[in-house]
mmCIF file of N, CA, C and O in Angstrom:
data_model
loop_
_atom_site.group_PDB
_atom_site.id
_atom_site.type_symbol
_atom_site.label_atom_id
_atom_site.label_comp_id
_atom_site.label_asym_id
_atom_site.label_seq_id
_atom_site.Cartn_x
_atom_site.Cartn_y
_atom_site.Cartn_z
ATOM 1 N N UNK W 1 0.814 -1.179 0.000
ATOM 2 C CA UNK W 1 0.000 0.000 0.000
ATOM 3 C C UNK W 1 0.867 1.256 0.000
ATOM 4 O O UNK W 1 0.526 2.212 -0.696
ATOM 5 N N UNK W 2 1.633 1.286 0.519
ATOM 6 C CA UNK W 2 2.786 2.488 0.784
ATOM 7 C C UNK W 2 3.662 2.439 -0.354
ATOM 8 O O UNK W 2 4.279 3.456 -0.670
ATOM 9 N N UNK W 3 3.807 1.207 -1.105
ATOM 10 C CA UNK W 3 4.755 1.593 -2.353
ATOM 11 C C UNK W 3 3.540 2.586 -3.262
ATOM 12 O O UNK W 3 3.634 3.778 -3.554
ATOM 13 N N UNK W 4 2.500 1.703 -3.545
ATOM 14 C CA UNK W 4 1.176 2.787 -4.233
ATOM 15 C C UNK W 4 1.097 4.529 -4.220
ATOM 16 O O UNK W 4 0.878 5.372 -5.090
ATOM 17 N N UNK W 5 1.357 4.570 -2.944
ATOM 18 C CA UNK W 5 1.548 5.761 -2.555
ATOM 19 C C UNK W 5 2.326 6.656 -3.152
ATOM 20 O O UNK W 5 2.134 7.665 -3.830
ATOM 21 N N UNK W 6 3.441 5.944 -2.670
ATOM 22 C CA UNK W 6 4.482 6.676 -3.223
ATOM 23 C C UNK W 6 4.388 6.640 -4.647
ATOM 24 O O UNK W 6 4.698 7.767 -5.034
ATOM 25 N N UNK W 7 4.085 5.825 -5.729
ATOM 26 C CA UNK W 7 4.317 5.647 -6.965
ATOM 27 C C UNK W 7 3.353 6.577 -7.344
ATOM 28 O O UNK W 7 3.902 7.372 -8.108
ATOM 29 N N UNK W 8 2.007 6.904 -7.156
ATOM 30 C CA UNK W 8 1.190 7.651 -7.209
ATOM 31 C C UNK W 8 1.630 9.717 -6.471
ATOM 32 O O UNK W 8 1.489 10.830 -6.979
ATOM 33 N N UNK W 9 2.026 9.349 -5.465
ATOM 34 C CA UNK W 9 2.708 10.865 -5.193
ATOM 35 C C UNK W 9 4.029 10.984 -5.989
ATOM 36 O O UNK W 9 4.386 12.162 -6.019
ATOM 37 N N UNK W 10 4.648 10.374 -6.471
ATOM 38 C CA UNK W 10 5.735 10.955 -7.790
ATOM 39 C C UNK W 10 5.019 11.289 -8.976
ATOM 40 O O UNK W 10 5.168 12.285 -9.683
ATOM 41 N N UNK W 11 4.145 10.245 -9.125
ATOM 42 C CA UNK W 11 3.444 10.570 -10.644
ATOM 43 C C UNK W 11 2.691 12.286 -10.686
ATOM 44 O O UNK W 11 2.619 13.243 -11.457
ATOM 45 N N UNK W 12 2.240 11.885 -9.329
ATOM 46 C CA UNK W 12 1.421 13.280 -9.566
ATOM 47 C C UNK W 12 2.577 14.576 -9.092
ATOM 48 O O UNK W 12 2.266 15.699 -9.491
ATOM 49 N N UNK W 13 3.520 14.489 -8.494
ATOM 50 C CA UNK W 13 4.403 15.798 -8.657
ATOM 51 C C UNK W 13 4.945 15.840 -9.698
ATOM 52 O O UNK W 13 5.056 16.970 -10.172
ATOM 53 N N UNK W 14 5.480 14.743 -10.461
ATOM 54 C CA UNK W 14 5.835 15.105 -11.931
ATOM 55 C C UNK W 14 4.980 15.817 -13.012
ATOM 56 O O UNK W 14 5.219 16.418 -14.060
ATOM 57 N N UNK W 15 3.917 15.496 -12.321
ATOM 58 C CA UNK W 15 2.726 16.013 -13.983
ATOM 59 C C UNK W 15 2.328 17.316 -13.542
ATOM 60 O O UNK W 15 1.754 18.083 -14.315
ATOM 61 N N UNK W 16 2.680 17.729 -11.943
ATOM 62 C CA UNK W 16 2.345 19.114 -11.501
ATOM 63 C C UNK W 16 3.690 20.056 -12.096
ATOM 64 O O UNK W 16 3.547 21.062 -12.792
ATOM 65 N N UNK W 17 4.975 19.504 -11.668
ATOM 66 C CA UNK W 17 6.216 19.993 -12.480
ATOM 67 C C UNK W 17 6.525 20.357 -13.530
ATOM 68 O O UNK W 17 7.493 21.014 -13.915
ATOM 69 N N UNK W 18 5.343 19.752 -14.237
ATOM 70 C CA UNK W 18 6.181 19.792 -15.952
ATOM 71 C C UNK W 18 4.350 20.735 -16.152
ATOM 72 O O UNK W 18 4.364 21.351 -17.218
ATOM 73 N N UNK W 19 3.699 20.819 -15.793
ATOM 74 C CA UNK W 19 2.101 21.966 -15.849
ATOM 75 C C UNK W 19 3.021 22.897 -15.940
ATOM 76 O O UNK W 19 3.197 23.456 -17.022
ATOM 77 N N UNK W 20 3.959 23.314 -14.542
ATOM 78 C CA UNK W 20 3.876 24.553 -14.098
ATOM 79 C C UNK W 20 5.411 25.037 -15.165
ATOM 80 O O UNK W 20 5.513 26.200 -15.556
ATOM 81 N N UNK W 21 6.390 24.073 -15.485
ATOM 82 C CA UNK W 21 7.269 24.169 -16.153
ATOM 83 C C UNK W 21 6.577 25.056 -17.694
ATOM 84 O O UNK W 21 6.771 26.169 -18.182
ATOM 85 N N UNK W 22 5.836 24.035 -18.011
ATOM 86 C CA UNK W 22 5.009 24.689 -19.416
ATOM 87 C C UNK W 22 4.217 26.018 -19.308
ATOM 88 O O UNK W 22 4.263 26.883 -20.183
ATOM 89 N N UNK W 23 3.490 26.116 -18.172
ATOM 90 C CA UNK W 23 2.565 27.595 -17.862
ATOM 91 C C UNK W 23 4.208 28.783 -17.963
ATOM 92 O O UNK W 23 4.177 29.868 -18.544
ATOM 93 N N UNK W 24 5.572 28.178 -17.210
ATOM 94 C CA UNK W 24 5.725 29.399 -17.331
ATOM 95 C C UNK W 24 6.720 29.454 -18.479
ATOM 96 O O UNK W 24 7.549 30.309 -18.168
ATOM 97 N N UNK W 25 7.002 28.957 -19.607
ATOM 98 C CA UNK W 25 6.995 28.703 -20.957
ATOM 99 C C UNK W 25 6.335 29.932 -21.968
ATOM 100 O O UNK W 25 6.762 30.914 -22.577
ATOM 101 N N UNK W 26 5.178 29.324 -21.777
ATOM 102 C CA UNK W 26 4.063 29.824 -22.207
ATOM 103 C C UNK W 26 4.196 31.195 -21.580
ATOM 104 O O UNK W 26 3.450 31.964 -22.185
ATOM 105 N N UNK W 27 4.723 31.683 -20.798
ATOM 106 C CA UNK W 27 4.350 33.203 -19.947
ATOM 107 C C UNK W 27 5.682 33.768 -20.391
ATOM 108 O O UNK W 27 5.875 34.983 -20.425
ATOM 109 N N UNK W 28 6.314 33.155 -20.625
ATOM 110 C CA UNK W 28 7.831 33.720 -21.061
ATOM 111 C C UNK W 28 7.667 33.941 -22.894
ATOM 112 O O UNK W 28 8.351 34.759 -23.509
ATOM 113 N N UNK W 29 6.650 33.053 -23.536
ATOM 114 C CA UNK W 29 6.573 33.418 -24.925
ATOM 115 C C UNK W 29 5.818 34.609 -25.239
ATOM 116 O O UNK W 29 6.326 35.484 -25.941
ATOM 117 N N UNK W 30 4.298 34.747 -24.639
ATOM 118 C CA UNK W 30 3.435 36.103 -24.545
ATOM 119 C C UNK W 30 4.273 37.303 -23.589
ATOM 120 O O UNK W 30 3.961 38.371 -24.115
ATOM 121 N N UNK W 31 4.818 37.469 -22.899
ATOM 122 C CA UNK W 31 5.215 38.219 -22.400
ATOM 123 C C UNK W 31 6.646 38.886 -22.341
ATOM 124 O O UNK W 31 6.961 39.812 -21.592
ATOM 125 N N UNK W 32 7.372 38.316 -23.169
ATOM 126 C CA UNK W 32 8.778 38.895 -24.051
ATOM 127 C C UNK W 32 9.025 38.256 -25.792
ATOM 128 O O UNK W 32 9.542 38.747 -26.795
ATOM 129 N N UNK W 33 8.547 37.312 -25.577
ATOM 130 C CA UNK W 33 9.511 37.099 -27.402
ATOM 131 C C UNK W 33 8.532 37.193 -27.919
ATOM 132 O O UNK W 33 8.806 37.100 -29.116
ATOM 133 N N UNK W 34 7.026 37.385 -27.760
ATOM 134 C CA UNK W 34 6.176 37.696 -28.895
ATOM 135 C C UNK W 34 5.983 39.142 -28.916
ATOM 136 O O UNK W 34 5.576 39.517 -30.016
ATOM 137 N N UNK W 35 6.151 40.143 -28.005
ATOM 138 C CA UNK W 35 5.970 41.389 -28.178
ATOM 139 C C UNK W 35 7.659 41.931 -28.971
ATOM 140 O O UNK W 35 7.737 42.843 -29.793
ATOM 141 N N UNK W 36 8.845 41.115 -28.469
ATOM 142 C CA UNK W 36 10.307 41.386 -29.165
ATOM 143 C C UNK W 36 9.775 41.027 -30.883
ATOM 144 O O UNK W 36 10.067 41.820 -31.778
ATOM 145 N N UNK W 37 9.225 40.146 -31.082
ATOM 146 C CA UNK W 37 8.949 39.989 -32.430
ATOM 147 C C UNK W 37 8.566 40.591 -32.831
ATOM 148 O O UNK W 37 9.301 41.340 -33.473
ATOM 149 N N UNK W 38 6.994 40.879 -32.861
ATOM 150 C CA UNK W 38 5.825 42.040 -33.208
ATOM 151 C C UNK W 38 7.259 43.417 -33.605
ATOM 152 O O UNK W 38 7.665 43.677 -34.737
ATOM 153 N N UNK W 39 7.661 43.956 -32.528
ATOM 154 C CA UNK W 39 8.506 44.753 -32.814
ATOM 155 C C UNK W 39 9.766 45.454 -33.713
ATOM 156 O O UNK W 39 10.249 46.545 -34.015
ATOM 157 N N UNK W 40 9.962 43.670 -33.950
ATOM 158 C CA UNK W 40 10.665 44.102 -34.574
ATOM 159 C C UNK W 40 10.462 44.087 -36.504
ATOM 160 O O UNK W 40 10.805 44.659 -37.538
ATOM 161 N N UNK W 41 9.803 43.184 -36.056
ATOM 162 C CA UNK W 41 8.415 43.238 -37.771
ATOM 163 C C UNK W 41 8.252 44.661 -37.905
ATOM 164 O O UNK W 41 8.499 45.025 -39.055
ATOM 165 N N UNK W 42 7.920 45.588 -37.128
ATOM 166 C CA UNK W 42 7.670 46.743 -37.607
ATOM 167 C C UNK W 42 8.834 47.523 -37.945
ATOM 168 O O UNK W 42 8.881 48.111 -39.025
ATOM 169 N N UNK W 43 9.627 47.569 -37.244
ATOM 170 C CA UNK W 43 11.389 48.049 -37.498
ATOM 171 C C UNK W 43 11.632 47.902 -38.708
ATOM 172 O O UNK W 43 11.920 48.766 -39.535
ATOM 173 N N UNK W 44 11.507 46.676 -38.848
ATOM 174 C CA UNK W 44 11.952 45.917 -40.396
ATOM 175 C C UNK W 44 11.181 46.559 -41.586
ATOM 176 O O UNK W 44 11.762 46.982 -42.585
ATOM 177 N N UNK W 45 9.744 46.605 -41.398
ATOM 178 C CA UNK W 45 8.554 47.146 -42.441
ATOM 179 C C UNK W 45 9.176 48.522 -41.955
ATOM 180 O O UNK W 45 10.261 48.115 -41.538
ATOM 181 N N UNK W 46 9.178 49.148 -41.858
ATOM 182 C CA UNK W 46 9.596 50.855 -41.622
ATOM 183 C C UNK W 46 10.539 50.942 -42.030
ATOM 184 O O UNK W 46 10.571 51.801 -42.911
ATOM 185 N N UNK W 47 12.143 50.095 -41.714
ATOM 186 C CA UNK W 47 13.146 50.239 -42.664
ATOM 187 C C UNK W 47 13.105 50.006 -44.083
ATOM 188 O O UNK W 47 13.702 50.636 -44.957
ATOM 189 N N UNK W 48 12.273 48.955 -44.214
ATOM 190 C CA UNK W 48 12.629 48.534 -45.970
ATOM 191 C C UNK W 48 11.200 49.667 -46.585
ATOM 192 O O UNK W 48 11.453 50.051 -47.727
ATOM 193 N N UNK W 49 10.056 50.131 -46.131
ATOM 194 C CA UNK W 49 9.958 51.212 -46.899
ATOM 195 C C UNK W 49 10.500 52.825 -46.664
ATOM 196 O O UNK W 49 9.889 53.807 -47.086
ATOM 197 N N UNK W 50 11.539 52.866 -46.042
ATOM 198 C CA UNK W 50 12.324 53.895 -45.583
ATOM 199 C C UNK W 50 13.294 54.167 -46.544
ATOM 200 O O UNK W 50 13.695 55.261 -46.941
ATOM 201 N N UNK W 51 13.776 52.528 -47.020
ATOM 202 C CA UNK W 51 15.375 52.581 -47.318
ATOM 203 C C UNK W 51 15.294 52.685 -49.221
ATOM 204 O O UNK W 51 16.224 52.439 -49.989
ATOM 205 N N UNK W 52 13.871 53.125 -49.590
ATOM 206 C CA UNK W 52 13.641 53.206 -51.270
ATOM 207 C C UNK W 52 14.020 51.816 -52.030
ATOM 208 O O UNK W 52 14.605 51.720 -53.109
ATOM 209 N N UNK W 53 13.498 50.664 -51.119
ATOM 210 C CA UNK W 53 13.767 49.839 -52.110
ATOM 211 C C UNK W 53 12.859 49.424 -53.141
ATOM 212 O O UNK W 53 13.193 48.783 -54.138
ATOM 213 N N UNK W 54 11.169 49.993 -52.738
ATOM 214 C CA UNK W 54 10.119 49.464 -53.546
ATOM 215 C C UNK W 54 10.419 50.233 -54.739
ATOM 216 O O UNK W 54 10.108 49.740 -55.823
ATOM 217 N N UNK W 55 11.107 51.632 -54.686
ATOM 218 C CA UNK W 55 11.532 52.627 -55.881
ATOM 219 C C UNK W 55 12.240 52.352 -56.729
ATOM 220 O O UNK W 55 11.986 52.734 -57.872
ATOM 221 N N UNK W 56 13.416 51.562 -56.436
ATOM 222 C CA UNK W 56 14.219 51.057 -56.839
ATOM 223 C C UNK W 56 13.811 49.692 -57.652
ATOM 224 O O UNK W 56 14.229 49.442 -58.782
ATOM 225 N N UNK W 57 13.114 49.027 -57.057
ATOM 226 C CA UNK W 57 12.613 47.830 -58.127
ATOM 227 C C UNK W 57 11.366 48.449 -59.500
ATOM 228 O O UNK W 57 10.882 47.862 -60.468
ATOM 229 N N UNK W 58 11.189 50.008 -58.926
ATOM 230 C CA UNK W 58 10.215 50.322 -60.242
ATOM 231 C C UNK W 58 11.244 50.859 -61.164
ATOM 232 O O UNK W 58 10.855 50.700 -62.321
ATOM 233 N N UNK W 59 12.355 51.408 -61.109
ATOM 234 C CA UNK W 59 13.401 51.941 -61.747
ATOM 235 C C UNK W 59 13.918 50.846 -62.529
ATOM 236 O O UNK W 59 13.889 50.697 -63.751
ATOM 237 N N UNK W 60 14.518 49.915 -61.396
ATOM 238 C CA UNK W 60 14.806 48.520 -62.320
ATOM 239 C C UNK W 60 13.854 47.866 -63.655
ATOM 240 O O UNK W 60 14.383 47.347 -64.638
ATOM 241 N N UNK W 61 12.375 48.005 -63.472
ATOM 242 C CA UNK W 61 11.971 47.507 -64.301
ATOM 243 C C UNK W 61 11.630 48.682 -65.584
ATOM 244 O O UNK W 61 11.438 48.467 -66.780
ATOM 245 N N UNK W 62 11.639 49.741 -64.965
ATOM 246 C CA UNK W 62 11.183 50.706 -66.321
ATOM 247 C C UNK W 62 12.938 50.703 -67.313
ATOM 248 O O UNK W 62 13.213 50.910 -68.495
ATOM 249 N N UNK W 63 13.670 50.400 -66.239
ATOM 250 C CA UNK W 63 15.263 50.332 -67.266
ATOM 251 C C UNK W 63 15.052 49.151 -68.297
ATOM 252 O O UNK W 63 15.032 49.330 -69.514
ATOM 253 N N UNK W 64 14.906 47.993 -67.710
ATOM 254 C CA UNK W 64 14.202 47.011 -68.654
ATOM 255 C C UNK W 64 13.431 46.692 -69.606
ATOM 256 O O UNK W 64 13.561 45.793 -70.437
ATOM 257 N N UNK W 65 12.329 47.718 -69.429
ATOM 258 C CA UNK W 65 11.315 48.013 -70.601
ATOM 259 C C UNK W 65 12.549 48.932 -71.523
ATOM 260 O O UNK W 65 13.155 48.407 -72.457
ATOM 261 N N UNK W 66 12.681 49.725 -71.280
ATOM 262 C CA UNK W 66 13.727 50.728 -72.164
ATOM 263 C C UNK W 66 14.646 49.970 -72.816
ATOM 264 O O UNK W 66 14.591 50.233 -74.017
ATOM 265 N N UNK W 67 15.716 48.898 -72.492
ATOM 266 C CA UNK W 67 16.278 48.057 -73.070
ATOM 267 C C UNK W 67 15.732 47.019 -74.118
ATOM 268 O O UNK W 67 16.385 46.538 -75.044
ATOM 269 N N UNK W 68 14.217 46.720 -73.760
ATOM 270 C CA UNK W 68 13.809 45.385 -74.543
ATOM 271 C C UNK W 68 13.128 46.565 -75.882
ATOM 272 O O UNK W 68 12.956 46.164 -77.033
ATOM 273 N N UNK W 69 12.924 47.507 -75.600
ATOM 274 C CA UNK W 69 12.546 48.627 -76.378
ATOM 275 C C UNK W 69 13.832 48.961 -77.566
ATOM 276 O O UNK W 69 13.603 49.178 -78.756
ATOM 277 N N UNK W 70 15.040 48.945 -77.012
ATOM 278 C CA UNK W 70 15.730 49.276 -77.537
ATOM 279 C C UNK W 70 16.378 47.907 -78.615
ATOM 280 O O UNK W 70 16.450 47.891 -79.844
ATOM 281 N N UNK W 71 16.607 47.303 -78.048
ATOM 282 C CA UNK W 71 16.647 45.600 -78.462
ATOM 283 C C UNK W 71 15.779 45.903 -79.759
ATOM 284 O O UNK W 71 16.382 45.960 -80.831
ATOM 285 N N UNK W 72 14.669 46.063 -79.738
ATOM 286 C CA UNK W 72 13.318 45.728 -80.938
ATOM 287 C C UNK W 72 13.878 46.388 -81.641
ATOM 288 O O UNK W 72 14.711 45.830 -82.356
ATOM 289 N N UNK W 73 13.753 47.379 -81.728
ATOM 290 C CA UNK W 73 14.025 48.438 -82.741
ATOM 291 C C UNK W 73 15.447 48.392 -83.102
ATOM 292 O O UNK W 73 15.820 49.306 -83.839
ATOM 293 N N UNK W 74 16.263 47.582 -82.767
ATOM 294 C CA UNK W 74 17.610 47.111 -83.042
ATOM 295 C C UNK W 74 17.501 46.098 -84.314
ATOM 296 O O UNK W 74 18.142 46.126 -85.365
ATOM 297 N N UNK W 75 16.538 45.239 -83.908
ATOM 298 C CA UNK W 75 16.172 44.095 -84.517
ATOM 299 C C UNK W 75 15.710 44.927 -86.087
ATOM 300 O O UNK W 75 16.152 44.823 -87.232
ATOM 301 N N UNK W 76 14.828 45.602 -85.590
ATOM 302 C CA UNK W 76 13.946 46.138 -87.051
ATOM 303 C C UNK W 76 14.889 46.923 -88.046
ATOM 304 O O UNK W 76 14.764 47.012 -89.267
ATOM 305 N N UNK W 77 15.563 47.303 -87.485
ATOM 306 C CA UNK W 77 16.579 48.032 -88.071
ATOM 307 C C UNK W 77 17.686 47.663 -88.512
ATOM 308 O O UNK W 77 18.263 48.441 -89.272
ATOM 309 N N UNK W 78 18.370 46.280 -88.153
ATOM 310 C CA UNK W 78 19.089 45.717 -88.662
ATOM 311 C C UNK W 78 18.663 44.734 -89.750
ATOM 312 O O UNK W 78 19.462 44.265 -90.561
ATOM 313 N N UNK W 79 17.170 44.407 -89.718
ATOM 314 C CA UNK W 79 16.560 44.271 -90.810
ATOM 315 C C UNK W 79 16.112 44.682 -92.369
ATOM 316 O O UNK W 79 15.926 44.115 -93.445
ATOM 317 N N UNK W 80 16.054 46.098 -91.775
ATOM 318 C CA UNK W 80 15.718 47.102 -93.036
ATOM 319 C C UNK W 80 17.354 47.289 -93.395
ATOM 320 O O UNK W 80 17.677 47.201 -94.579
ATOM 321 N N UNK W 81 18.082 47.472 -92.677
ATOM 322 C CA UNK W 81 19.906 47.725 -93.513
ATOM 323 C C UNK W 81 20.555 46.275 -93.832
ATOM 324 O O UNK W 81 21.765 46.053 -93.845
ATOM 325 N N UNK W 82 19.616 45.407 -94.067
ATOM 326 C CA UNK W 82 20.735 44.222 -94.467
ATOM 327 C C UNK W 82 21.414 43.598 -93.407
ATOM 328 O O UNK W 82 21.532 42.385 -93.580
ATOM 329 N N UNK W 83 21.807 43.950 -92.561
ATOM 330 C CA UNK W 83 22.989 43.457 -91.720
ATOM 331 C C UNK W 83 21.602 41.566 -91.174
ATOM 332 O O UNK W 83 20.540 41.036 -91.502
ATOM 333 N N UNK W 84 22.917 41.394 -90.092
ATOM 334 C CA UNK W 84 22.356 40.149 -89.376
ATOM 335 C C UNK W 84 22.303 40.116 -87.979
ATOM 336 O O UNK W 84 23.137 40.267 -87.086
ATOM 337 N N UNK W 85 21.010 39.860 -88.027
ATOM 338 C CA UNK W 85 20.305 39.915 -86.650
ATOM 339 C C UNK W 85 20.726 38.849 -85.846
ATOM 340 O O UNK W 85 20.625 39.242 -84.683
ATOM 341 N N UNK W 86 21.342 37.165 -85.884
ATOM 342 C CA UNK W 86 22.165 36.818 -85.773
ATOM 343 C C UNK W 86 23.112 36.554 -84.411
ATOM 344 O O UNK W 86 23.207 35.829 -83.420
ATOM 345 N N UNK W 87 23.880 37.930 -85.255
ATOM 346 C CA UNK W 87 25.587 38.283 -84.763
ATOM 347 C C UNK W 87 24.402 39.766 -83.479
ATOM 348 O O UNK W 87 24.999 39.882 -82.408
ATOM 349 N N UNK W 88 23.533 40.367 -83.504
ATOM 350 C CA UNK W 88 23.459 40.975 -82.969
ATOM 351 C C UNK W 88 22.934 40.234 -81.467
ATOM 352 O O UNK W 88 23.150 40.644 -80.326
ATOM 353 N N UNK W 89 22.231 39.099 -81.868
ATOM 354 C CA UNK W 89 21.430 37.961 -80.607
ATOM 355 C C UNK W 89 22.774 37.642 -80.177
ATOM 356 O O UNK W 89 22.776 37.493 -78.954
ATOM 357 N N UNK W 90 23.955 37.471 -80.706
ATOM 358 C CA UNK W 90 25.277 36.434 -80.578
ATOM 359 C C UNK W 90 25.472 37.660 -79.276
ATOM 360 O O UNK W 90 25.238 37.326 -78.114
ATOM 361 N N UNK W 91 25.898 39.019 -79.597
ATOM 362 C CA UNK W 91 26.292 39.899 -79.083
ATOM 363 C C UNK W 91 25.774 40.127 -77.682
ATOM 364 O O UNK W 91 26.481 39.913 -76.697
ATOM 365 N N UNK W 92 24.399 40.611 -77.598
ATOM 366 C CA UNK W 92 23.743 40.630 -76.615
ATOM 367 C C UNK W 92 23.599 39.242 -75.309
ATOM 368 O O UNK W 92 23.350 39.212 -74.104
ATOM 369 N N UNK W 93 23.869 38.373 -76.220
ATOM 370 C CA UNK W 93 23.989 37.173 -74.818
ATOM 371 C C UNK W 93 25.429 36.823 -74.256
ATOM 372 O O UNK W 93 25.696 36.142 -73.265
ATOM 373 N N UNK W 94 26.430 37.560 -75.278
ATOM 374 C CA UNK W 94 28.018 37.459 -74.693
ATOM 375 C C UNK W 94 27.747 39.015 -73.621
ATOM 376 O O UNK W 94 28.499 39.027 -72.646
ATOM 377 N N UNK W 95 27.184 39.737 -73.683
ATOM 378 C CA UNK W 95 26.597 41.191 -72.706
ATOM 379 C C UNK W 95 26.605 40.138 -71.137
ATOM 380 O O UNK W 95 27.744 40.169 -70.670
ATOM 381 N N UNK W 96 26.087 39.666 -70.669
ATOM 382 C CA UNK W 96 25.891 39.045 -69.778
ATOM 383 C C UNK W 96 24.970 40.330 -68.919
ATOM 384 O O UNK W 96 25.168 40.745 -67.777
ATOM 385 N N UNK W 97 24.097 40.690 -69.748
ATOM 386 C CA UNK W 97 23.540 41.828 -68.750
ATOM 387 C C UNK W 97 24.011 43.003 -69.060
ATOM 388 O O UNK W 97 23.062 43.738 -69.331
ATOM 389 N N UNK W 98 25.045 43.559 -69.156
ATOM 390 C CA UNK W 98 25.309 45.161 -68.566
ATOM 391 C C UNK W 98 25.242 45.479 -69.751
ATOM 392 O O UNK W 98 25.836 45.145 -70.776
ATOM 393 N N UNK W 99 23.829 46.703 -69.297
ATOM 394 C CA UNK W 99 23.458 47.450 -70.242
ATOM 395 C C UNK W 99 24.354 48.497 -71.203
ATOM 396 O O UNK W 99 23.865 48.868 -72.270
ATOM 397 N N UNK W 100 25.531 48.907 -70.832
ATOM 398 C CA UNK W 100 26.709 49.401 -71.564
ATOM 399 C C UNK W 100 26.716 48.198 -72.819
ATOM 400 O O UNK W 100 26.292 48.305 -73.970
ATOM 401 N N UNK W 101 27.137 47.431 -72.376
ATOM 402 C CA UNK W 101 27.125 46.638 -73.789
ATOM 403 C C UNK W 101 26.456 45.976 -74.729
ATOM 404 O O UNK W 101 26.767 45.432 -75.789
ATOM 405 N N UNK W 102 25.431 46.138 -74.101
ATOM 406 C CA UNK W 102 23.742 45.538 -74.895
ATOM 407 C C UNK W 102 24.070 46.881 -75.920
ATOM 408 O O UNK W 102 24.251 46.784 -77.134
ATOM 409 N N UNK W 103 24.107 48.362 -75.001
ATOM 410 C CA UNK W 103 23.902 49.691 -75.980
ATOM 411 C C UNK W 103 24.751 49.322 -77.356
ATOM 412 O O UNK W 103 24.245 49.413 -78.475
ATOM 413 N N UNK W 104 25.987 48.933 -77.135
ATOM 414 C CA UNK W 104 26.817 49.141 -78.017
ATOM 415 C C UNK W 104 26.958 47.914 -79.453
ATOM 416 O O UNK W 104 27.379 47.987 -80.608
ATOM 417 N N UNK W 105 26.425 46.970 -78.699
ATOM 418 C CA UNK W 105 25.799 45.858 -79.442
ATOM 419 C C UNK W 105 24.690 46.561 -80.810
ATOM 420 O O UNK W 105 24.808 46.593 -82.035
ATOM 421 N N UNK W 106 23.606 47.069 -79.824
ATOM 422 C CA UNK W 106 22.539 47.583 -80.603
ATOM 423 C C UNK W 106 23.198 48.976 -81.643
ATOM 424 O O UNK W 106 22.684 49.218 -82.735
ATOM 425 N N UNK W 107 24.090 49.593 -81.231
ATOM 426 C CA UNK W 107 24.637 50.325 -82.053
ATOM 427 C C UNK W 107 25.553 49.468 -83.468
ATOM 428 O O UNK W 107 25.482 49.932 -84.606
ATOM 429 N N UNK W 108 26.166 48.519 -83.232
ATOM 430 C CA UNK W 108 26.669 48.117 -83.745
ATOM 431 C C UNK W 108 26.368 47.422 -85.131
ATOM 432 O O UNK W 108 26.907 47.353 -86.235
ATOM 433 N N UNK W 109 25.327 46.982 -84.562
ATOM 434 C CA UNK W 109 24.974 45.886 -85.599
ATOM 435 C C UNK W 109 23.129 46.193 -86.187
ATOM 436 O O UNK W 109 22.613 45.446 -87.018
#
């Protein structure tokens, strides 16, 4: 009867231990790292529309339109003068991007 006891009063201080372990878990998540978070979400949203980056990706893409603009009319035009459109596609994908040399491509050819 007394081992019962005892096996039964451990069980139940363990399951009271690990309640109160978790309640204050739980009181340590609502009451510092979810308000540190919240916080700093806003830091973050305030810096990145602070720091002109949404501006910057509209710049990026209107440069792009201007290039594929320029590209076309590269094309059409190396059409109407004979040359080969070609050596000008050859050109533009040795560019690896930088618009300096796309320009000079499209001048070129």
């Amino acid at each position: 009867m007394d081992l019962l006891r005892n096996l039964f009063g451990n069980l139940t201080s363990g399951i009271i231990r690990l309640a109160v372990t978790a309640g204050v878990l739980l009181l340590v998540y609502l009451f510092i790292v979810k308000p540190v978070l919240h916080t700093t979400s806003e830091v973050t949203d305030k810096a990145f529309k602070a720091s002109g980056l949404q501006e910057i990706g509209k710049t990026i893409k209107s440069v792009n339109v201007q290039v594929q603009r320029q590209i076309h009319r590269s094309f059409e035009s190396t059409k109407h003068h004979g040359g080969n459109p070609q050596k000008l596609i050859h050109c533009i994908k040795r560019s690896s991007g930088d618009v300096q040399r796309i320009q000079r491509c499209t001048r070129r050819f």
